[in-house]
mmCIF file of C-alpha atoms in Angstrom:
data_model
loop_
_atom_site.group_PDB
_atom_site.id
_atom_site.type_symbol
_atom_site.label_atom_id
_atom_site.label_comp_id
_atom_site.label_asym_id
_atom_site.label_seq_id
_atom_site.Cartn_x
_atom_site.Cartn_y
_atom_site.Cartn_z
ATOM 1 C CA UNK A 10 -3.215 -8.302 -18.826
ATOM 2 C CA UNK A 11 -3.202 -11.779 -17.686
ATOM 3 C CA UNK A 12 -6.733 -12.909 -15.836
ATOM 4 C CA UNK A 13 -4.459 -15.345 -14.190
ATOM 5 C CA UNK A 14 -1.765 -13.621 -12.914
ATOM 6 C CA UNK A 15 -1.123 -12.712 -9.075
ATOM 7 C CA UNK A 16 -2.769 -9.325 -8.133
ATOM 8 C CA UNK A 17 -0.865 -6.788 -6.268
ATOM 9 C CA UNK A 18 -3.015 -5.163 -2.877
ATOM 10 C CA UNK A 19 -1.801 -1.614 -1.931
ATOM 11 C CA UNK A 20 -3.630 -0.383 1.037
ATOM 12 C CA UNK A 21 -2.667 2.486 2.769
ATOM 13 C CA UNK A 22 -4.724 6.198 4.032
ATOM 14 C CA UNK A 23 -3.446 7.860 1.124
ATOM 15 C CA UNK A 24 -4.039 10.908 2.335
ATOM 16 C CA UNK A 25 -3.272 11.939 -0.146
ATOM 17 C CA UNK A 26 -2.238 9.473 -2.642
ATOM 18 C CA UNK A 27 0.981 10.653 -4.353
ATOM 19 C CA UNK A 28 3.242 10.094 -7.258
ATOM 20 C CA UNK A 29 5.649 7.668 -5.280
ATOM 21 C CA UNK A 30 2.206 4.752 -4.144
ATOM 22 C CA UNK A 31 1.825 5.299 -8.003
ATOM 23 C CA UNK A 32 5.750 4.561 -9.025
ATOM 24 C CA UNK A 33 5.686 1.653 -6.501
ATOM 25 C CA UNK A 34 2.940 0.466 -7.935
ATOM 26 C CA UNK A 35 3.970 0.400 -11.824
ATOM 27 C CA UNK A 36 7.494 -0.997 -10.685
ATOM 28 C CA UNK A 37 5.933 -4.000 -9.084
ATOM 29 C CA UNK A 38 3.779 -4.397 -11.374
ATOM 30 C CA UNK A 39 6.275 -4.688 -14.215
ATOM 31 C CA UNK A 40 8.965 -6.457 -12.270
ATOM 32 C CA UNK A 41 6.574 -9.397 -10.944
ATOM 33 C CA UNK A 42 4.376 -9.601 -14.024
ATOM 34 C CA UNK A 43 0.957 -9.101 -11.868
ATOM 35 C CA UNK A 44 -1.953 -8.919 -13.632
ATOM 36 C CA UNK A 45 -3.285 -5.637 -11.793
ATOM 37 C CA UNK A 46 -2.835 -3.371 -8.479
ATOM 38 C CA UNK A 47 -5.861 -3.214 -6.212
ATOM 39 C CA UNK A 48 -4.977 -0.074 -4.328
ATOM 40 C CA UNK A 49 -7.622 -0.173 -0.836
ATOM 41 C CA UNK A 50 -7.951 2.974 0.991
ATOM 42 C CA UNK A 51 -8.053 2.315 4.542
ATOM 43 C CA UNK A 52 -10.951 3.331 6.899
ATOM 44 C CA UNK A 53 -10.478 3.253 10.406
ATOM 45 C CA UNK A 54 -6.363 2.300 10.638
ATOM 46 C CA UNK A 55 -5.417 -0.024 13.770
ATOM 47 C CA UNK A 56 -2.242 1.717 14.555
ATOM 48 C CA UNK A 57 -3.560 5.345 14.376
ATOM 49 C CA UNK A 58 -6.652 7.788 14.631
ATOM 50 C CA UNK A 59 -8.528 7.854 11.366
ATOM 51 C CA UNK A 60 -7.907 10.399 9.060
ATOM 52 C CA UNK A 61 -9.643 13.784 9.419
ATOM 53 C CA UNK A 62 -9.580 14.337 5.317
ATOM 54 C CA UNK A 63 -13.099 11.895 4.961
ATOM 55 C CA UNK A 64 -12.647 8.226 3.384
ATOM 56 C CA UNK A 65 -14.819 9.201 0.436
ATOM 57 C CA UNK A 66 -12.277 12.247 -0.642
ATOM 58 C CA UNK A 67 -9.500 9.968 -0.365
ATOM 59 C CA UNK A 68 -11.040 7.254 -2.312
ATOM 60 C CA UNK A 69 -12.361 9.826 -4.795
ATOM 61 C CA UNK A 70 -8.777 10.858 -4.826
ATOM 62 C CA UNK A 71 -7.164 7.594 -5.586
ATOM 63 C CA UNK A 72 -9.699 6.964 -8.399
ATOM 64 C CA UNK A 73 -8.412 10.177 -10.187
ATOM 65 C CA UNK A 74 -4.575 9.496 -9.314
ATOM 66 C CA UNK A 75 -5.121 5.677 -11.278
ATOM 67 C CA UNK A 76 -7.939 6.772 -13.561
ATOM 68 C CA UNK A 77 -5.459 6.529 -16.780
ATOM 69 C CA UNK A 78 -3.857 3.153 -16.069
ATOM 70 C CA UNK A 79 -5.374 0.025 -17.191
ATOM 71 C CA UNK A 80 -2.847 -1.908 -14.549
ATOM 72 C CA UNK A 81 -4.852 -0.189 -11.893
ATOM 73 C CA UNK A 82 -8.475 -0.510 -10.052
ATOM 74 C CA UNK A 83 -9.868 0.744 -6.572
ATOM 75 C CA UNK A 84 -11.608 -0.861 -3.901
ATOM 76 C CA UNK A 85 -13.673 0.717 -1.465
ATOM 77 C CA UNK A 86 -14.560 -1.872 0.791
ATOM 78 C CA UNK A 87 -12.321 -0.235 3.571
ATOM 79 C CA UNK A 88 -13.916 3.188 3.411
ATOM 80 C CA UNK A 89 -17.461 1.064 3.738
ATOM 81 C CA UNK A 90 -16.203 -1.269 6.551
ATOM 82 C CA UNK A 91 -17.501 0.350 10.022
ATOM 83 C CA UNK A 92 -14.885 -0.142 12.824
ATOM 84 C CA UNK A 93 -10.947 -0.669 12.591
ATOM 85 C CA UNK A 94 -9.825 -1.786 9.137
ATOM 86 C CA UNK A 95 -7.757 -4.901 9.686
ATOM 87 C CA UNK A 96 -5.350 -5.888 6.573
ATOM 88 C CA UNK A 97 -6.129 -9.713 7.826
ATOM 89 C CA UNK A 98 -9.966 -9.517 7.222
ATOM 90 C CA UNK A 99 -9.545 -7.486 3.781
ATOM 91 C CA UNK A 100 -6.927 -10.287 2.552
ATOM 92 C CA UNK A 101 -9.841 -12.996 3.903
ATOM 93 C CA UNK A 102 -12.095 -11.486 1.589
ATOM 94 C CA UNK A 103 -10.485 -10.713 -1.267
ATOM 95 C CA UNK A 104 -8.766 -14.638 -0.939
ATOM 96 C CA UNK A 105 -13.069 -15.890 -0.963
ATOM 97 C CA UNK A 106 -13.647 -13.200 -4.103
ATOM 98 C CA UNK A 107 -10.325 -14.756 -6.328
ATOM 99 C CA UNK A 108 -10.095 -18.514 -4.696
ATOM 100 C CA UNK A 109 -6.872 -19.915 -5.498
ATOM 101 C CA UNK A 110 -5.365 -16.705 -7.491
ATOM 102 C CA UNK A 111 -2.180 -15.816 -6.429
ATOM 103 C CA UNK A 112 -2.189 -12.178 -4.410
ATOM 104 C CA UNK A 113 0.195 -10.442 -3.407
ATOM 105 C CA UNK A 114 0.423 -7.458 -0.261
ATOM 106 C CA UNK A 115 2.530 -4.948 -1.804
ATOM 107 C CA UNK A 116 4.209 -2.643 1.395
ATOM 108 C CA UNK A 117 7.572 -1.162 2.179
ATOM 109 C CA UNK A 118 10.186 -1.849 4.272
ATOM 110 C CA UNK A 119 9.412 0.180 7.253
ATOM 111 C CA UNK A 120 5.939 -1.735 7.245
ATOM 112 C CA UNK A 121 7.401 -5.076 6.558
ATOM 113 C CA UNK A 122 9.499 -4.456 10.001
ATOM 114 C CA UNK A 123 6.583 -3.699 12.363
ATOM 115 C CA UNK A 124 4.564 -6.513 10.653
ATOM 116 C CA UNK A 125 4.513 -8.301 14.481
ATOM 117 C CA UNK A 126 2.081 -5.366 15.580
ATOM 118 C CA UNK A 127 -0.170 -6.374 12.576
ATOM 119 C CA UNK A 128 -3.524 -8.071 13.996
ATOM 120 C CA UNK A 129 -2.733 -11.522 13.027
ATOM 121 C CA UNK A 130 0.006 -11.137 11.291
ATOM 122 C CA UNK A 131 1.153 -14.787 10.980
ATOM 123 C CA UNK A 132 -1.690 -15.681 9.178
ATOM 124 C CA UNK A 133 -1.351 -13.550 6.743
ATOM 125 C CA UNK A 134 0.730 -15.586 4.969
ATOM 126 C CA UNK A 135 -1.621 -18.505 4.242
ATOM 127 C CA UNK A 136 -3.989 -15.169 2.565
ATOM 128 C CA UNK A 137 -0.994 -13.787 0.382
ATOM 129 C CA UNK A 138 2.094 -13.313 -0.763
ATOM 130 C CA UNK A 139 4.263 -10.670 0.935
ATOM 131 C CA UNK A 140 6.476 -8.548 -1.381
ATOM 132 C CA UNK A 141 8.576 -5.938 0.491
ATOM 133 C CA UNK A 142 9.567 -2.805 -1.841
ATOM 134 C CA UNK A 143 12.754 -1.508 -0.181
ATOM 135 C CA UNK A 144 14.893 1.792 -1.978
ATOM 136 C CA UNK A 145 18.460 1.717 -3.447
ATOM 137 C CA UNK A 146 20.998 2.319 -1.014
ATOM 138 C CA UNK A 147 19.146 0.558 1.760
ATOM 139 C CA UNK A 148 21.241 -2.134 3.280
ATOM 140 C CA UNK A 149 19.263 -5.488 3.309
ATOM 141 C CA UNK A 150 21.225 -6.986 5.668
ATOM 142 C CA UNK A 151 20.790 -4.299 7.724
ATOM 143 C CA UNK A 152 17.273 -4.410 7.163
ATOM 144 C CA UNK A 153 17.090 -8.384 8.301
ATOM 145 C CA UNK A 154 19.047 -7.830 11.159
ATOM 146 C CA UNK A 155 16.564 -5.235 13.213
ATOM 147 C CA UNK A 156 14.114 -7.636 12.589
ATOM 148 C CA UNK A 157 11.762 -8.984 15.681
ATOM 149 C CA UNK A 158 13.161 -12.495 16.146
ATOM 150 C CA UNK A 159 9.652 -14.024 15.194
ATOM 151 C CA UNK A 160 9.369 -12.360 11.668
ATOM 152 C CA UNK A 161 13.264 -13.023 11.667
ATOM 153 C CA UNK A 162 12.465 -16.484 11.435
ATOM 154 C CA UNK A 163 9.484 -16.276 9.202
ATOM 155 C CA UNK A 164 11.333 -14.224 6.692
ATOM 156 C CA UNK A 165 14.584 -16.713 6.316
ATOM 157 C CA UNK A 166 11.315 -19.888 6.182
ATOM 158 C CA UNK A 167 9.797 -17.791 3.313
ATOM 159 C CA UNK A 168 12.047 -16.027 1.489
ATOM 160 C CA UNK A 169 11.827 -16.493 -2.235
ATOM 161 C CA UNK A 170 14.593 -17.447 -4.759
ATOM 162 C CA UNK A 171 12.378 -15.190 -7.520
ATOM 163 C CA UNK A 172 9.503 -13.973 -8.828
ATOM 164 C CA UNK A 173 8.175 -17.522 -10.194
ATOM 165 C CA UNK A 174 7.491 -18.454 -7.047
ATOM 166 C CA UNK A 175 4.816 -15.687 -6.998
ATOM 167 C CA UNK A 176 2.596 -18.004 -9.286
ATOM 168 C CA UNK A 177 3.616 -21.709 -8.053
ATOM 169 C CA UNK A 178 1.370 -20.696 -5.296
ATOM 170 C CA UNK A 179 -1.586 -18.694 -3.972
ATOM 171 C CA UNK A 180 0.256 -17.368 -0.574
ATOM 172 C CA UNK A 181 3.281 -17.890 1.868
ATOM 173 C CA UNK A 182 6.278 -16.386 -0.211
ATOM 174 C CA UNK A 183 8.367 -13.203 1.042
ATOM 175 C CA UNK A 184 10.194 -11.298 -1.784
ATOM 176 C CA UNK A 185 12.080 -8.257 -2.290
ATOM 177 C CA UNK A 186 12.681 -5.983 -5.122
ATOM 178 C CA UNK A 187 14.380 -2.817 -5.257
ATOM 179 C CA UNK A 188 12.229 0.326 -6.593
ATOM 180 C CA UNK A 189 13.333 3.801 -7.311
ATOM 181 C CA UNK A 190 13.594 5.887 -4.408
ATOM 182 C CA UNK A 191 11.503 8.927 -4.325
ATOM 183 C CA UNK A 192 11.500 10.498 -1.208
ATOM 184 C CA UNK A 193 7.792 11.477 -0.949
ATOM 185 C CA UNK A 194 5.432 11.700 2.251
ATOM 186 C CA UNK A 195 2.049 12.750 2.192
ATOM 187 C CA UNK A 196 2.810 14.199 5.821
ATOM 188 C CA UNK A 197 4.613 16.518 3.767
ATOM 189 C CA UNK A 198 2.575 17.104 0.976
ATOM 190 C CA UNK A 199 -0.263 17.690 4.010
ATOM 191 C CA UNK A 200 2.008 20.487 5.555
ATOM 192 C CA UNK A 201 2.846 22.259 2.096
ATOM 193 C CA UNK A 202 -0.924 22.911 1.200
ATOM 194 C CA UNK A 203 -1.652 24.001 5.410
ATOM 195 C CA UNK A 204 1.117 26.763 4.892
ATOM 196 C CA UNK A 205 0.131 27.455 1.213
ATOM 197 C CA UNK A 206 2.869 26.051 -0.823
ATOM 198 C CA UNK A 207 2.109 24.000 -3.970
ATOM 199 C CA UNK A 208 3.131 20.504 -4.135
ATOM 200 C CA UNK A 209 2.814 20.217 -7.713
ATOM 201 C CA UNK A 210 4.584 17.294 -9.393
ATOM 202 C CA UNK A 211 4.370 14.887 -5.875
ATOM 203 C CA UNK A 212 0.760 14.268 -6.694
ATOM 204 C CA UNK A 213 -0.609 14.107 -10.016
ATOM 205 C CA UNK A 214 -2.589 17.070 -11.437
ATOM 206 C CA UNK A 215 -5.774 15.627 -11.170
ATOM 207 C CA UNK A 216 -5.446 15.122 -7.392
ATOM 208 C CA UNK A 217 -4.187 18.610 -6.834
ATOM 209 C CA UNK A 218 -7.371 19.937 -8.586
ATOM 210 C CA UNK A 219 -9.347 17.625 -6.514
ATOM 211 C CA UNK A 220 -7.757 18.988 -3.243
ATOM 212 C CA UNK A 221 -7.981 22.682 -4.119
ATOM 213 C CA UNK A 222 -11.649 22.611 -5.289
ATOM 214 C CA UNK A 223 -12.967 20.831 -2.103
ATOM 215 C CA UNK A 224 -10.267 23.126 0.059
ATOM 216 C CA UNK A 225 -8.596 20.171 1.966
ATOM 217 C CA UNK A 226 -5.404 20.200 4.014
ATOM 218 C CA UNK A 227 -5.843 23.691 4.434
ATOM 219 C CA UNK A 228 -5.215 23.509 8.196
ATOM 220 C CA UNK A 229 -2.235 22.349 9.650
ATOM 221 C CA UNK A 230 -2.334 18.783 11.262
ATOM 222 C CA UNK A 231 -5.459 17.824 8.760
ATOM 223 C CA UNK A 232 -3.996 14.267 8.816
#
């Protein structure tokens, strides 16, 4: 583990944190050489109500999902942050903690395309790298092409050739790499433990214990 390569930031609720954040995760990782994954647990999201499963079971929850991989660390800041959780302040801080170390915001598709609703979502480009993780199958151009016009434009300015480009710089690059497409949704997960089903083998073992012991998503809609 390089202390100089880019870092990889995966926020999200994860709620609850399942096999397919982890897969994306070690894909990237491996693909684009980064030195670690800083998965952040969001607090208070900006685009919907917080989460009635409490910040501290889902970062408790995250720490057992990662607890065996030495590519992977946690960061609580979110959960501590009072008020909305914007992805622009969290990249402003993390950009003072590592000063000119490349970092990279890890997200999929479907995020990359409502990135115009993001609270200042242009400048998150001079904070980090963007690097969209799209599924097999999923036509790029297609992709491009529903695009808002703005991020349109920002994507064809900063797309990048490779990987390298990753560590020629601290921010401003877009890239894409395929990763293996698990259909996986922790809506679903949420509505297999309300009705009583097990969803064994979409989150790891440790998680699952973690749910049943402190009885979470045992009511429908516990999102």
């Amino acid at each position: 583990m390089s202390s100089s390569a880019p870092i990889g930031i995966l926020g999200g609720t994860f709620n609850p944190v399942h096999v397919a954040h982890l897969r994306l995760a070690q894909e990237l990782a491996q693909e684009l050489g980064l030195g670690r994954v800083r998965f952040i647990p969001t607090g208070t999201p900006p685009h919907r109500d917080a989460p009635r499963v409490d910040g501290r079971h889902r970062l408790e929850m995250v720490r057992l999902a990662i607890a065996a991989n030495p590519l992977f660390e946690v960061d609580d800041r979110e959960i501590r942050r009072q008020g909305i959780c914007y992805t622009f302040d969290t990249l402003t801080e993390l950009r003072a903690q590592f000063g000119g170390l490349p970092l990279c915001l890890l997200m999929g598709a479907d995020a990359f395309s409502a990135l115009t609703t993001w609270h200042r979502w242009a400048e998150l480009f001079d904070l980090a790298h963007v690097v969209i993780a799209h599924r097999p199958g999923y036509p790029l151009e297609e992709m491009r092409a529903s695009l808002p016009a703005p991020l349109r434009q920002v994507y064809l300015r900063r797309q990048a050739p490779d990987s390298g480009a990753l560590r020629i710089s601290a921010a401003g690059s877009i890239l894409i790499r395929e990763i293996t497409a698990l259909d996986i949704s922790a809506t679903g997960i949420r509505e297999q433990l309300a009705r009583g089903a097990s969803p064994r083998y979409l989150v790891p073992d440790p998680v699952l214990d973690y749910i049943d012991r402190n009885y979470l998503y045992k009511e429908k809609d516990a999102g």
